[in-house]
XYZ file of C-alpha atoms in Angstrom:
726
model
C 50.651 209.337 152.377
C 54.453 210.375 152.492
C 53.242 214.105 152.691
C 51.235 213.401 155.759
C 53.782 211.517 157.308
C 56.698 213.884 157.005
C 54.513 216.871 157.619
C 53.727 215.368 160.998
C 57.510 214.595 161.582
C 58.796 217.799 160.578
C 56.605 219.660 162.651
C 57.410 217.470 165.598
C 61.186 218.344 165.249
C 61.231 221.961 163.755
C 57.803 223.470 164.386
C 55.804 225.305 161.356
C 58.973 225.725 159.367
C 59.946 222.063 159.739
C 56.658 220.828 158.844
C 56.433 222.925 155.612
C 59.892 221.318 154.605
C 58.439 217.902 155.511
C 55.450 218.358 153.425
C 57.494 219.545 150.379
C 59.540 216.725 150.930
C 56.706 214.088 151.140
C 54.860 215.770 148.228
C 58.099 214.842 146.061
C 58.113 211.086 147.538
C 54.522 210.892 146.475
C 54.719 212.235 142.920
C 57.710 209.748 142.623
C 55.824 206.614 143.882
C 52.405 207.284 142.554
C 52.673 209.414 139.682
C 50.934 207.977 136.585
C 53.320 206.456 133.757
C 54.130 209.046 131.391
C 53.164 208.861 127.608
C 54.750 210.287 124.491
C 53.733 210.935 121.088
C 50.424 210.180 119.266
C 48.308 207.163 120.144
C 48.338 204.125 118.199
C 44.831 204.537 116.491
C 45.372 202.822 112.879
C 43.808 199.523 114.187
C 40.856 201.144 115.876
C 37.343 200.762 114.761
C 36.740 202.511 111.395
C 34.354 205.681 112.244
C 32.010 207.951 110.420
C 31.934 211.056 112.378
C 32.057 214.400 110.725
C 35.206 216.118 111.259
C 37.231 213.221 112.033
C 40.824 213.453 110.714
C 42.296 211.279 108.134
C 45.965 210.471 108.524
C 48.450 210.768 105.892
C 50.171 207.280 105.663
C 53.625 206.278 104.250
C 54.868 203.031 103.321
C 53.088 199.844 104.326
C 50.209 200.386 107.045
C 47.168 198.570 108.391
C 44.258 200.937 108.870
C 40.711 201.073 109.761
C 39.818 204.053 107.653
C 37.055 206.273 107.946
C 33.567 205.714 106.401
C 32.632 208.523 104.209
C 29.646 207.216 102.344
C 27.043 204.277 103.065
C 23.728 202.998 102.231
C 21.096 201.797 104.302
C 20.863 197.943 104.926
C 19.282 196.242 102.184
C 17.057 193.089 102.878
C 16.412 190.512 100.803
C 13.789 187.755 101.135
C 14.211 184.048 99.912
C 11.510 181.692 100.173
C 12.116 177.999 100.162
C 9.991 174.877 100.746
C 6.433 174.710 100.849
C 3.766 172.703 99.220
C 2.002 169.427 99.859
C 1.005 170.604 103.286
C 4.758 171.428 104.315
C 5.513 174.963 105.680
C 7.503 177.392 103.780
C 10.756 178.810 105.138
C 11.652 182.559 104.484
C 15.198 183.413 104.892
C 16.413 187.338 104.996
C 19.532 188.145 104.044
C 21.103 191.849 104.262
C 23.606 193.642 102.494
C 25.339 197.116 102.652
C 27.235 199.489 100.184
C 29.760 201.787 101.553
C 32.962 203.760 100.962
C 35.787 203.855 103.283
C 38.488 206.246 103.285
C 41.949 205.068 103.712
C 44.662 207.642 103.454
C 45.088 211.585 102.823
C 47.862 210.511 100.225
C 47.707 208.729 97.334
C 48.454 204.966 97.407
C 49.937 202.383 95.289
C 47.376 199.551 96.011
C 45.375 197.615 98.700
C 46.534 194.128 99.772
C 44.573 192.245 102.580
C 41.280 193.123 104.014
C 40.478 192.034 107.515
C 36.591 191.875 108.764
C 36.211 191.524 112.356
C 39.762 190.052 112.430
C 39.209 187.344 109.616
C 40.563 187.745 106.018
C 37.738 189.344 103.917
C 40.221 189.645 100.849
C 43.418 187.519 100.436
C 47.047 188.700 99.766
C 46.145 187.462 96.066
C 43.099 189.583 95.565
C 40.540 186.848 96.297
C 37.499 187.937 98.061
C 36.253 185.389 100.794
C 32.752 187.205 101.200
C 30.436 188.016 98.208
C 30.555 191.517 97.443
C 32.034 193.971 94.715
C 35.099 195.861 95.695
C 36.701 198.862 93.944
C 39.865 200.566 95.019
C 40.514 204.377 94.409
C 44.227 205.340 94.914
C 43.546 208.771 95.289
C 45.540 210.311 92.429
C 44.516 213.640 90.395
C 42.690 211.778 87.462
C 40.659 209.911 90.072
C 36.904 209.753 88.440
C 33.760 209.675 90.759
C 32.489 205.996 91.557
C 29.574 205.355 89.698
C 27.607 203.630 92.333
C 27.778 206.920 94.476
C 27.344 209.077 91.420
C 23.917 207.039 90.753
C 22.847 207.559 94.487
C 23.791 210.775 95.535
C 23.604 212.595 91.800
C 26.661 213.137 89.647
C 26.265 217.074 90.660
C 26.439 216.043 94.340
C 29.301 213.418 94.147
C 32.934 214.471 94.506
C 35.756 211.979 92.952
C 37.818 212.520 96.509
C 41.045 213.501 94.666
C 43.772 212.972 96.970
C 42.163 210.647 98.980
C 42.497 206.763 98.875
C 39.440 204.974 99.565
C 37.871 201.444 99.020
C 34.172 201.199 97.852
C 32.257 197.885 98.795
C 28.955 197.204 96.716
C 26.501 194.706 98.071
C 28.578 193.580 100.941
C 26.971 190.599 102.150
C 26.512 190.568 105.962
C 25.370 187.007 106.760
C 29.093 186.088 108.130
C 29.062 188.844 110.145
C 25.840 188.496 112.065
C 23.856 190.606 109.747
C 25.910 193.799 110.817
C 28.600 196.199 109.471
C 31.910 194.438 110.531
C 34.824 195.950 111.378
C 37.570 196.383 108.589
C 41.137 197.165 108.407
C 43.017 197.459 105.388
C 46.554 196.346 104.271
C 47.799 199.625 102.693
C 50.622 200.403 100.345
C 51.904 203.762 99.695
C 54.733 202.263 98.006
C 56.255 198.957 97.847
C 60.021 199.972 99.446
C 60.725 201.453 103.001
C 60.166 204.992 103.947
C 63.127 207.219 104.442
C 62.783 209.136 107.793
C 63.898 212.533 106.139
C 61.193 212.278 103.676
C 58.640 212.392 106.601
C 60.097 215.321 107.640
C 59.979 216.926 104.378
C 56.446 216.275 103.618
C 55.081 216.901 106.721
C 56.647 220.517 107.014
C 55.910 221.166 103.227
C 59.748 221.183 102.546
C 60.842 223.619 105.545
C 62.682 220.906 106.949
C 65.575 219.186 104.887
C 68.477 216.912 105.388
C 69.248 213.381 104.890
C 68.949 210.345 106.822
C 69.852 206.552 106.214
C 67.272 205.453 108.700
C 64.150 203.767 107.453
C 61.030 202.454 108.563
C 58.387 200.037 106.780
C 55.435 202.348 107.537
C 54.314 205.812 109.208
C 51.111 207.436 109.864
C 51.192 211.198 110.103
C 48.346 212.803 112.152
C 47.611 215.562 114.683
C 46.672 219.095 114.937
C 50.272 220.133 113.813
C 53.164 218.172 112.568
C 55.279 219.064 115.568
C 54.367 216.245 117.816
C 54.816 213.337 115.445
C 57.949 214.763 114.036
C 59.635 215.560 117.435
C 58.531 211.896 118.531
C 60.367 210.602 115.091
C 63.299 212.717 115.975
C 63.925 211.375 119.539
C 62.998 207.818 118.535
C 65.215 207.618 115.575
C 68.150 209.375 117.613
C 68.440 212.120 114.788
C 69.700 215.633 115.235
C 68.676 219.101 114.076
C 70.571 221.828 113.153
C 70.068 225.428 111.806
C 71.912 226.235 108.423
C 71.198 229.300 106.741
C 68.037 229.934 108.307
C 66.853 226.277 107.289
C 66.251 223.438 109.625
C 68.069 220.404 108.903
C 68.128 216.821 110.160
C 70.890 213.936 110.286
C 71.235 210.880 111.682
C 72.966 211.262 115.208
C 76.566 210.028 114.563
C 78.352 207.101 115.929
C 81.317 208.323 118.273
C 83.837 209.318 117.950
C 82.539 212.411 116.077
C 84.792 215.108 114.538
C 84.701 217.939 117.461
C 86.200 221.364 117.666
C 88.174 222.241 120.569
C 86.999 225.455 122.947
C 88.724 228.071 124.854
C 86.957 228.958 128.046
C 86.856 232.791 128.951
C 86.699 234.002 132.686
C 86.225 237.479 132.083
C 84.828 240.145 129.655
C 84.994 244.127 130.074
C 86.243 243.600 133.696
C 83.271 241.457 134.275
C 84.235 238.025 135.731
C 82.334 234.781 134.558
C 82.181 231.712 136.452
C 84.335 228.752 135.365
C 82.645 226.174 133.178
C 80.577 223.723 135.171
C 79.056 220.419 134.749
C 75.707 219.314 136.497
C 74.027 215.975 136.694
C 70.263 215.587 137.118
C 69.388 213.020 139.752
C 68.847 209.723 138.461
C 65.743 209.079 140.159
C 64.014 211.777 137.878
C 64.770 209.471 134.857
C 63.096 206.374 134.023
C 64.634 203.134 134.473
C 62.315 201.081 132.008
C 61.317 202.245 128.456
C 58.433 200.521 126.373
C 58.031 201.046 123.040
C 54.775 200.345 121.227
C 54.560 199.956 117.310
C 53.218 197.881 114.618
C 54.954 194.862 113.741
C 55.086 193.659 110.321
C 55.893 190.157 111.208
C 52.549 189.922 113.349
C 49.931 191.211 110.458
C 50.607 194.823 111.693
C 49.298 193.866 115.337
C 50.519 196.523 118.183
C 53.756 194.866 119.521
C 55.929 196.030 122.571
C 59.623 196.058 122.944
C 61.068 196.920 126.368
C 64.401 198.058 127.916
C 65.526 198.572 131.468
C 68.847 199.839 133.010
C 69.258 199.816 136.823
C 66.970 200.397 139.645
C 67.423 203.666 140.574
C 63.928 205.023 139.943
C 60.279 203.916 140.021
C 59.715 205.908 136.817
C 58.379 203.830 133.722
C 57.833 205.672 130.232
C 56.078 204.618 127.402
C 56.628 205.718 123.823
C 53.675 205.018 121.124
C 55.231 205.344 117.772
C 52.578 204.879 115.001
C 55.233 203.365 112.907
C 55.567 199.934 111.111
C 58.714 198.174 112.341
C 60.732 194.767 112.696
C 61.101 193.509 115.968
C 64.994 193.858 116.054
C 64.649 197.630 114.673
C 62.224 198.554 117.463
C 64.284 196.927 120.118
C 67.287 198.926 118.995
C 65.500 202.152 119.107
C 64.091 201.780 122.621
C 67.691 200.731 123.796
C 69.255 203.951 122.146
C 66.332 206.234 123.775
C 66.708 204.688 127.048
C 70.615 205.307 126.694
C 69.989 208.700 125.519
C 67.918 210.056 128.352
C 70.102 208.425 130.784
C 73.420 209.696 129.702
C 72.433 213.150 128.874
C 71.604 214.132 131.993
C 75.173 215.398 132.277
C 75.022 219.211 131.456
C 77.683 221.526 130.655
C 77.638 225.364 130.975
C 80.238 227.834 130.451
C 81.508 230.630 128.307
C 83.768 230.169 125.590
C 85.394 232.286 122.704
C 84.719 230.949 119.123
C 87.518 232.151 117.451
C 85.447 232.406 114.159
C 84.116 228.809 114.635
C 80.346 229.954 114.680
C 79.176 227.352 116.601
C 75.335 226.308 116.023
C 73.106 224.344 118.265
C 73.787 220.801 117.381
C 77.267 221.192 116.793
C 79.754 219.194 119.247
C 82.892 220.312 120.807
C 85.582 219.145 123.036
C 85.950 220.663 126.405
C 89.457 221.047 128.172
C 89.164 217.592 129.870
C 88.295 215.761 126.666
C 84.674 215.197 127.069
C 82.423 215.469 123.950
C 79.408 217.751 124.281
C 76.602 218.672 121.937
C 75.421 222.166 122.182
C 71.784 222.651 122.968
C 71.683 226.578 123.580
C 73.657 229.479 122.458
C 73.974 233.065 123.865
C 76.374 235.281 122.038
C 78.037 238.448 123.821
C 80.219 240.960 122.295
C 83.416 238.885 122.271
C 82.123 235.675 123.931
C 79.624 233.007 123.904
C 77.593 231.284 126.463
C 76.482 227.597 125.569
C 74.645 225.004 127.307
C 75.516 221.470 126.179
C 74.619 217.947 127.062
C 76.941 214.740 126.742
C 76.967 212.871 123.566
C 75.663 209.507 123.733
C 77.724 206.579 121.881
C 74.814 204.794 120.048
C 75.309 201.458 118.922
C 75.184 200.658 115.120
C 74.298 196.898 115.543
C 70.697 195.536 115.496
C 69.767 193.645 118.558
C 69.719 190.088 117.504
C 67.440 188.742 120.730
C 64.434 190.581 119.711
C 61.428 188.553 118.957
C 58.217 189.671 117.564
C 56.332 186.700 119.407
C 54.080 184.154 118.045
C 51.366 185.272 115.349
C 48.085 183.395 115.214
C 46.942 184.722 111.931
C 43.734 184.217 109.855
C 44.492 181.664 107.236
C 44.549 182.793 103.882
C 43.381 179.862 101.710
C 42.132 180.452 98.201
C 38.494 179.887 97.529
C 38.775 177.452 94.806
C 36.296 176.415 91.974
C 32.613 175.157 93.124
C 31.806 171.286 92.177
C 28.176 170.186 93.153
C 26.579 166.753 92.934
C 22.680 166.284 92.684
C 21.669 163.277 94.581
C 18.222 161.664 94.811
C 17.584 160.552 98.528
C 15.667 157.532 99.761
C 12.997 158.009 102.441
C 14.763 158.695 105.775
C 13.258 158.851 109.011
C 9.935 157.614 110.266
C 7.716 159.640 108.287
C 6.538 159.460 104.484
C 8.178 162.246 102.364
C 5.335 162.062 100.079
C 7.264 163.004 97.119
C 10.993 162.446 95.801
C 13.675 163.886 97.809
C 16.578 165.873 96.216
C 19.651 167.225 97.708
C 22.361 169.152 96.150
C 26.094 168.756 97.886
C 28.509 171.348 97.205
C 32.262 171.746 97.819
C 35.155 173.842 96.622
C 38.663 172.675 95.156
C 40.192 174.746 97.865
C 39.946 174.788 101.857
C 38.665 178.440 101.425
C 35.325 177.612 99.719
C 32.364 178.334 101.877
C 29.048 178.497 99.744
C 27.837 179.294 96.552
C 24.344 180.714 94.915
C 21.825 177.874 93.760
C 19.642 177.970 90.826
C 17.174 175.359 89.594
C 16.436 174.860 86.045
C 12.583 175.187 85.039
C 11.385 175.450 81.601
C 14.850 176.518 80.215
C 15.362 179.224 82.749
C 17.140 179.189 86.071
C 15.504 180.434 89.245
C 17.313 181.455 92.202
C 16.696 178.855 95.350
C 19.249 180.518 97.783
C 22.552 179.090 98.591
C 24.251 175.668 99.285
C 24.517 174.174 102.826
C 27.760 173.642 104.788
C 30.753 172.179 102.505
C 30.465 168.659 101.801
C 32.742 165.881 101.607
C 33.191 165.109 97.894
C 35.790 163.340 95.840
C 36.411 160.786 93.039
C 37.380 157.030 93.273
C 40.806 155.824 92.284
C 39.851 152.513 91.850
C 37.122 150.646 89.911
C 34.552 148.820 92.305
C 32.999 145.511 90.762
C 29.395 144.529 91.649
C 28.540 142.339 94.776
C 25.352 140.874 95.935
C 23.323 143.381 98.093
C 22.889 141.337 101.119
C 26.337 140.394 102.164
C 29.218 142.373 103.439
C 31.682 142.823 100.720
C 34.776 141.701 102.324
C 37.107 141.441 99.221
C 36.779 144.544 97.712
C 38.179 147.957 98.933
C 37.450 151.459 97.557
C 40.452 154.474 97.155
C 39.001 158.013 97.100
C 40.829 161.173 96.007
C 39.044 163.898 97.732
C 38.200 167.413 96.232
C 40.643 169.239 98.633
C 42.957 168.007 100.965
C 41.351 169.759 103.757
C 38.614 167.495 103.647
C 38.647 164.813 106.801
C 37.131 161.574 107.494
C 37.668 160.155 110.433
C 39.372 156.661 110.666
C 37.113 153.882 111.471
C 37.259 150.263 112.077
C 33.897 148.111 112.546
C 30.973 146.895 110.787
C 28.713 148.369 108.110
C 25.894 146.909 110.264
C 26.664 149.131 112.981
C 23.992 151.801 113.698
C 26.441 154.638 113.506
C 27.892 153.161 110.178
C 28.345 156.102 107.688
C 26.925 156.019 104.401
C 28.408 157.375 101.074
C 26.871 157.766 97.900
C 28.752 156.315 94.736
C 27.497 157.105 91.439
C 23.797 156.480 92.163
C 24.737 153.603 94.733
C 24.275 154.014 98.635
C 27.029 152.024 100.379
C 27.552 151.595 104.205
C 31.289 151.230 105.180
C 32.790 149.814 108.192
C 36.432 150.442 107.903
C 38.030 153.840 106.813
C 41.952 154.371 106.750
C 43.438 158.008 106.033
C 46.222 157.256 103.305
C 47.660 161.035 103.274
C 47.142 163.446 100.810
C 43.483 163.643 100.790
C 43.177 159.938 99.797
C 41.153 157.664 102.069
C 40.800 153.978 101.824
C 37.006 152.272 102.459
C 36.659 148.579 103.246
C 33.769 146.156 104.436
C 31.210 147.446 102.356
C 27.453 146.695 102.300
C 26.415 147.371 98.587
C 22.767 148.642 97.548
C 21.226 150.049 100.780
C 17.940 151.261 101.334
C 16.611 148.466 99.167
C 18.313 150.002 95.840
C 19.347 146.604 94.649
C 19.425 147.452 91.073
C 21.800 150.299 91.692
C 24.791 147.898 92.332
C 26.529 148.041 89.099
C 30.514 148.171 88.387
C 31.657 151.566 89.077
C 34.845 152.881 86.975
C 37.460 155.002 88.203
C 36.608 158.664 88.796
C 33.374 157.976 89.583
C 31.732 160.641 92.018
C 31.697 160.162 95.698
C 29.797 162.129 98.201
C 29.894 161.439 102.044
C 25.914 161.651 103.140
C 25.673 164.330 106.064
C 22.568 166.075 106.761
C 24.655 169.242 107.622
C 25.979 169.545 104.053
C 22.671 168.514 102.129
C 20.894 171.356 100.398
C 17.227 170.105 100.171
C 15.204 171.219 97.114
C 11.702 171.658 98.107
C 11.074 174.512 95.766
C 9.559 171.731 93.099
C 7.932 168.680 93.190
C 9.473 166.151 90.801
C 7.990 163.028 89.236
C 9.414 159.871 88.282
C 11.450 160.637 85.045
C 11.728 164.425 85.422
C 15.334 166.101 85.125
C 16.778 168.141 87.642
C 19.175 170.729 86.454
C 21.034 172.729 89.117
C 23.853 175.550 88.766
C 26.050 176.772 91.265
C 28.416 180.044 91.336
C 30.600 180.488 94.004
C 33.408 183.363 94.770
C 36.035 181.738 92.704
C 33.865 180.936 89.894
C 34.553 182.316 86.411
C 31.445 180.249 85.121
C 28.596 178.269 86.802
C 29.036 174.740 88.102
C 26.341 172.536 86.712
C 25.102 169.026 87.745
C 21.769 167.024 86.826
C 19.905 164.075 87.910
C 17.021 161.766 86.380
C 14.220 161.169 89.268
C 13.726 157.690 90.022
C 11.529 158.336 93.047
C 13.456 156.268 95.467
C 11.548 157.816 98.539
C 8.180 157.115 97.301
C 8.595 153.713 95.329
C 8.192 150.624 97.378
C 11.053 148.263 97.787
C 10.913 144.809 96.415
C 9.846 141.870 98.438
C 12.735 139.494 99.414
C 13.048 135.810 100.516
C 10.810 134.703 98.019
C 9.853 130.771 97.241
C 7.904 129.478 94.485
C 6.755 125.539 94.633
C 4.117 122.684 93.864
C 1.505 122.096 96.497
C 0.636 118.284 97.446
C -2.432 118.532 95.490
C -0.918 120.041 92.301
C -1.463 123.636 93.166
C 0.784 126.449 92.961
C 2.388 128.371 96.316
C 4.508 131.636 96.316
C 5.560 133.076 99.549
C 7.769 136.310 100.380
C 8.791 138.669 102.758
C 7.583 142.327 102.630
C 10.154 145.333 103.000
C 9.631 148.853 103.959
C 10.804 151.958 102.355
C 10.785 153.846 106.046
C 13.326 152.066 108.324
C 12.425 152.092 111.936
C 15.494 150.118 112.820
C 16.120 146.478 113.549
C 13.827 145.226 116.503
C 13.353 141.592 116.996
C 10.016 140.412 116.845
C 8.483 143.585 115.311
C 7.610 143.784 111.919
C 8.590 146.717 109.696
C 6.471 149.920 109.473
C 3.842 149.816 106.472
C 4.836 152.486 104.597
C 1.967 152.395 102.308
C -1.831 152.914 103.109
C -2.210 149.348 102.662
C -0.410 146.245 101.919
C -1.008 145.245 98.475
C 0.807 143.160 95.836
C 0.610 142.348 92.148
C 1.597 138.662 91.182
C 2.060 137.790 87.596
C 2.856 134.182 86.260
C 4.797 133.757 83.019
C 5.249 130.646 80.984
C 8.126 130.637 78.723
C 8.187 134.366 79.199
C 4.549 134.830 77.994
C 2.056 136.095 80.957
C -0.585 133.827 81.522
C -2.405 135.479 84.551
C -2.372 138.366 86.889
C -3.705 139.032 90.836
C -3.722 141.347 93.431
C -3.322 139.943 97.163
C -3.026 141.475 100.451
C -0.926 139.225 102.053
C 2.836 138.148 101.351
C 1.994 134.821 99.625
C -0.234 133.711 96.552
C -1.590 130.113 95.850
C -3.090 128.810 92.918
C -5.286 125.834 93.380
C -5.269 122.283 91.801
C -8.261 123.055 89.689
C -6.919 126.298 88.274
C -3.420 124.756 87.665
C -5.050 122.061 85.883
C -7.339 124.327 84.059
C -4.227 126.591 82.870
C -2.349 123.222 82.172
C 0.779 124.393 84.216
C 1.770 120.958 84.495
C 2.713 120.362 81.101
C 4.074 124.173 80.835
C 7.861 124.820 79.967
C 9.558 127.280 82.543
C 7.312 128.973 84.920
C 8.106 132.185 86.826
C 6.471 134.548 89.251
C 6.940 138.317 89.527
C 5.897 139.951 92.670
C 5.534 143.795 93.215
C 4.350 145.846 96.256
C 1.743 148.242 95.216
C 2.253 152.007 97.044
C 0.322 155.108 96.921
C 2.630 156.610 94.183
C 4.319 153.449 92.347
C 4.976 150.248 92.431
C 8.151 148.419 93.121
C 10.591 146.443 91.373
C 9.892 142.774 90.694
C 10.988 139.869 92.911
C 11.370 137.066 90.418
C 10.961 133.653 91.600
C 11.159 130.371 89.015
C 9.868 127.233 89.760
C 12.183 124.265 90.432
């Protein structure tokens, strides 16, 4: 735009020559205004997605870094099928899981160890070395005694499998991909080439094969050395860390830039040589508009889990140029801030250039040396041209660097992936009552599992069968499991227990139960399982530290009156939730069968075991209630009761409960002094014995008379309703 405008203006004023001058001036303005931001040094690539391209470069890492690595070997995805459910007309479910084995090269230098590993940004391996996902991990540090990996050797053949000596790599065997959408995740590794900081001078020495020597007090946390040659990254290091290079005895030496004042030799200017006059020493200043007024430094921040961070420095408003440096180094925020401040100060101060001819007087100046001119200014030599008796030098102004770290630099806030241990697995086998409006037709068995730490996610399950264990897949979502702190006395089943309360210590403090204040008769009242008894609670209070108090209890739910027993302290507790229940459909169990289940999680040394003896709650009718036994006016006997159903369709006034059995049948037994005297089958909720039958059985003269009524079902009969004759 400026080129076009100034060309027209110049042509109007000065003709063609003026137009050319205007065009040149406009082009310079356009370049200054619209030029893209310049970039220095190598790109920050250590956190890119790992690649597997042939010929891709593997950087040499120093210190502590977070790297993505390069896949150097991998298998195809391995598919596994697991069938669950089925039988008795129920459809079976086939679950597919996938895994992969692969090797990821991390560094072209030997390392000490690997710390944390991230997969898609979430921790796959914690700082303590605990794996969060099911896999086997082997780390090869890249030393000269490194042996081939046995899995790679078996897959490729020993003669085709190198040991990859000199290359540090990680091998995953059977990495389960269910947590990553059945795809290979993007991995990054916390790499330790050493446990201390890295001297900057060491990187120069190693990268050049010893061609560059020197000493430096400056260090960094880590550095990635990559590129077709060592020149670009080393030049970036030299400028970023304000270092100086000198040639001594034909060897390039580096050192830290001194903090002024520095020892500097005075010079003597020469004005002629062999009757040839020289110009006087002169100073030039590069226009400030050509220099950046904003400098940014991008680096890896150790305090932010090695994520890319940025520090910025601004000085004045004399140009529109911004410059960015991408330094593949791990730094603290304060150090990075100091580097970018010094770098911008260097660029703006060293635009002062000194040129002149001097007499060395045996001083033998070299590039990098400092001298004091006739006005007292301190300069650093950047070019030398020697003649017979004089020397022409070009120097730039020496810059005073600060040795104080900027205290206001901040790395920013880190939202890190939580590193919590997996813990050990705990499981509880619970026999469930019938749920919903359908007859299950078989006992319902569920496994509830959780871990002793918040990092637990799942465990592999196996079911005991004839002395052997059969794999049945994995657990459901983590359950809410605990143990009681207080004993719980028994209570009548059909009244709310207002006097007792129950304190429970959860398995780990991350388990959360919502506070509640209400009635156990509410439709949404939660259900807990306590050592075989199902209880609804109305109130729940969080006492802190993973302890909860439950009160307003409705005991013996689902008609399981005989489960109301005294519960001691340390009794197992489970909050019943469909999401955390792993139903066992692989086998059909009958009354009296023992269910043996084992679970093995990532943090388990040995399997967690649990068992239960089947009582067939889901298919056993519930005992009748509200019974009465009395004499009739004519001397007969009459018993009445109310039927209950094992299938609950809710509380509906004027509507009877659903008939869960094929038909309504009851077995009535009469006892006199504990001796049975008769048994009858009736199909209505009442039983009558006429006066003639009563007289024939001599019931009027009998002792204690009682009746037991059992509801008959398709698979079993209920517990008895016991009635006594007044």
